[in-house]
């Protein structure tokens, strides 16, 4: 049987190599591998062998089968190429453009981060990045939130240990920036933040951008001017904003910034008389801001008698969702990695 295999191997190889067209090749395929082909018959003969011999011979036959199959394919390619070169058969247009690979684009959050960075860089702010794994001092205590202060509860924090946290906000970067000892400060810290929250308007990981401007004679007027500038640049269309008194431990006075809703144009009701589903009362909450608390300046080794400043910290995804026409009604969609969603941007 081994001799037979050998004979077929030599014979088939030379026949296939000499084939001149695909018709001939097909005939050889039938001759060897067809239902009554020579190799197929060999396989049938296997049954006659002793169980000891069967695996070894079976393997030889299978190898032969693969060999014949692959040389038929190779020869077929050669024949095709040759006929193309000779100008026969299929004509190949070498100038035809290739197949285009699908082109990706930036994730909407990345695009928003780039846009925010650019807007603030035009007025002299430098983008900074500060640690995502932070100590209690930078995340809370240095920001005027002593140990066990109830205000801390609002930042549903992930703790690594009692003193190490996943930073729940970018305000921790304020102290790190002040510690550099360079004044005046104009920074925009855009980083990942983490909180134990997940619902239509929260994801456990999200981005914030934190502005901090410290210099001599900085007042609320500067804060308002900066917010006005950002809103005009970032949100197209006419959007009003207001400062609503609020309380944060690290700013005094503190505000929440609201902007008018794009869907109802700040009226709270739609043209058909129904209440606006998005804002209900005409205003959407953008985020917190305020004048840096003297205790925070002191913690950052800055003399509050000589310097003052303002700060604001807003969610990147949140402002992105407020852009006109975004229509994202569940913030979690942004991080589901669903291409059907992402390709819309
Ligand atoms: N860190 C606050 C938060 O995560 C937001 C914030 C409020 C930042 C007021 C500020 C600020 O800089 O002045 O909720």
Tab-separated table of C-alpha atoms and ligand atoms in Angstrom, residues 143 145 154-155 168-172 174 193 195 206 208-212 246-248 250-256 287-292 310-314, ligand 1:
chain	number	residue	atom	x	y	z
A	143	UNK	CA	-10.215	71.254	50.012
A	145	UNK	CA	-13.438	69.081	54.065
A	154	UNK	CA	-21.884	63.734	48.316
A	155	UNK	CA	-18.836	62.310	46.558
A	168	UNK	CA	-14.092	61.654	42.822
A	169	UNK	CA	-13.549	65.073	41.210
A	170	UNK	CA	-10.918	67.153	39.432
A	171	UNK	CA	-10.859	69.690	42.262
A	172	UNK	CA	-8.038	67.603	43.769
A	174	UNK	CA	-6.367	72.561	42.385
A	193	UNK	CA	-13.172	60.843	38.009
A	195	UNK	CA	-18.010	57.659	41.898
A	206	UNK	CA	-16.603	60.029	33.929
A	208	UNK	CA	-14.528	66.475	34.577
A	209	UNK	CA	-12.817	69.664	33.524
A	210	UNK	CA	-11.700	71.945	36.288
A	211	UNK	CA	-10.769	75.533	35.661
A	212	UNK	CA	-8.649	77.428	38.150
A	246	UNK	CA	-25.058	77.077	46.314
A	247	UNK	CA	-22.695	75.608	48.862
A	248	UNK	CA	-19.337	73.947	48.344
A	250	UNK	CA	-13.908	74.729	48.808
A	251	UNK	CA	-15.427	77.921	47.403
A	252	UNK	CA	-16.945	80.990	49.024
A	253	UNK	CA	-19.251	82.208	47.645
A	254	UNK	CA	-20.294	79.127	45.678
A	255	UNK	CA	-22.648	78.765	42.739
A	256	UNK	CA	-24.294	76.298	40.480
A	287	UNK	CA	-21.989	72.396	37.225
A	288	UNK	CA	-20.379	74.084	40.211
A	289	UNK	CA	-18.192	77.147	40.480
A	290	UNK	CA	-17.120	79.759	42.987
A	291	UNK	CA	-14.389	81.907	44.480
A	292	UNK	CA	-11.600	79.739	45.925
A	310	UNK	CA	-12.134	81.377	40.996
A	311	UNK	CA	-12.670	77.746	40.128
A	312	UNK	CA	-15.268	75.683	38.331
A	313	UNK	CA	-15.646	71.941	37.797
A	314	UNK	CA	-18.014	70.477	35.229
B	1	LIG	N1	-15.831	69.388	42.556
B	1	LIG	C1	-17.221	69.668	42.450
B	1	LIG	C2	-17.973	68.392	42.149
B	1	LIG	O1	-17.400	67.462	41.726
B	1	LIG	C3	-17.517	70.654	41.372
B	1	LIG	C4	-16.990	72.018	41.675
B	1	LIG	C5	-17.790	72.917	42.342
B	1	LIG	C6	-15.724	72.378	41.281
B	1	LIG	C7	-17.331	74.196	42.609
B	1	LIG	C8	-15.253	73.665	41.542
B	1	LIG	C9	-16.078	74.554	42.198
B	1	LIG	O2	-14.062	74.067	41.174
B	1	LIG	O3	-15.628	75.820	42.430
B	1	LIG	O4	-19.150	68.336	42.368
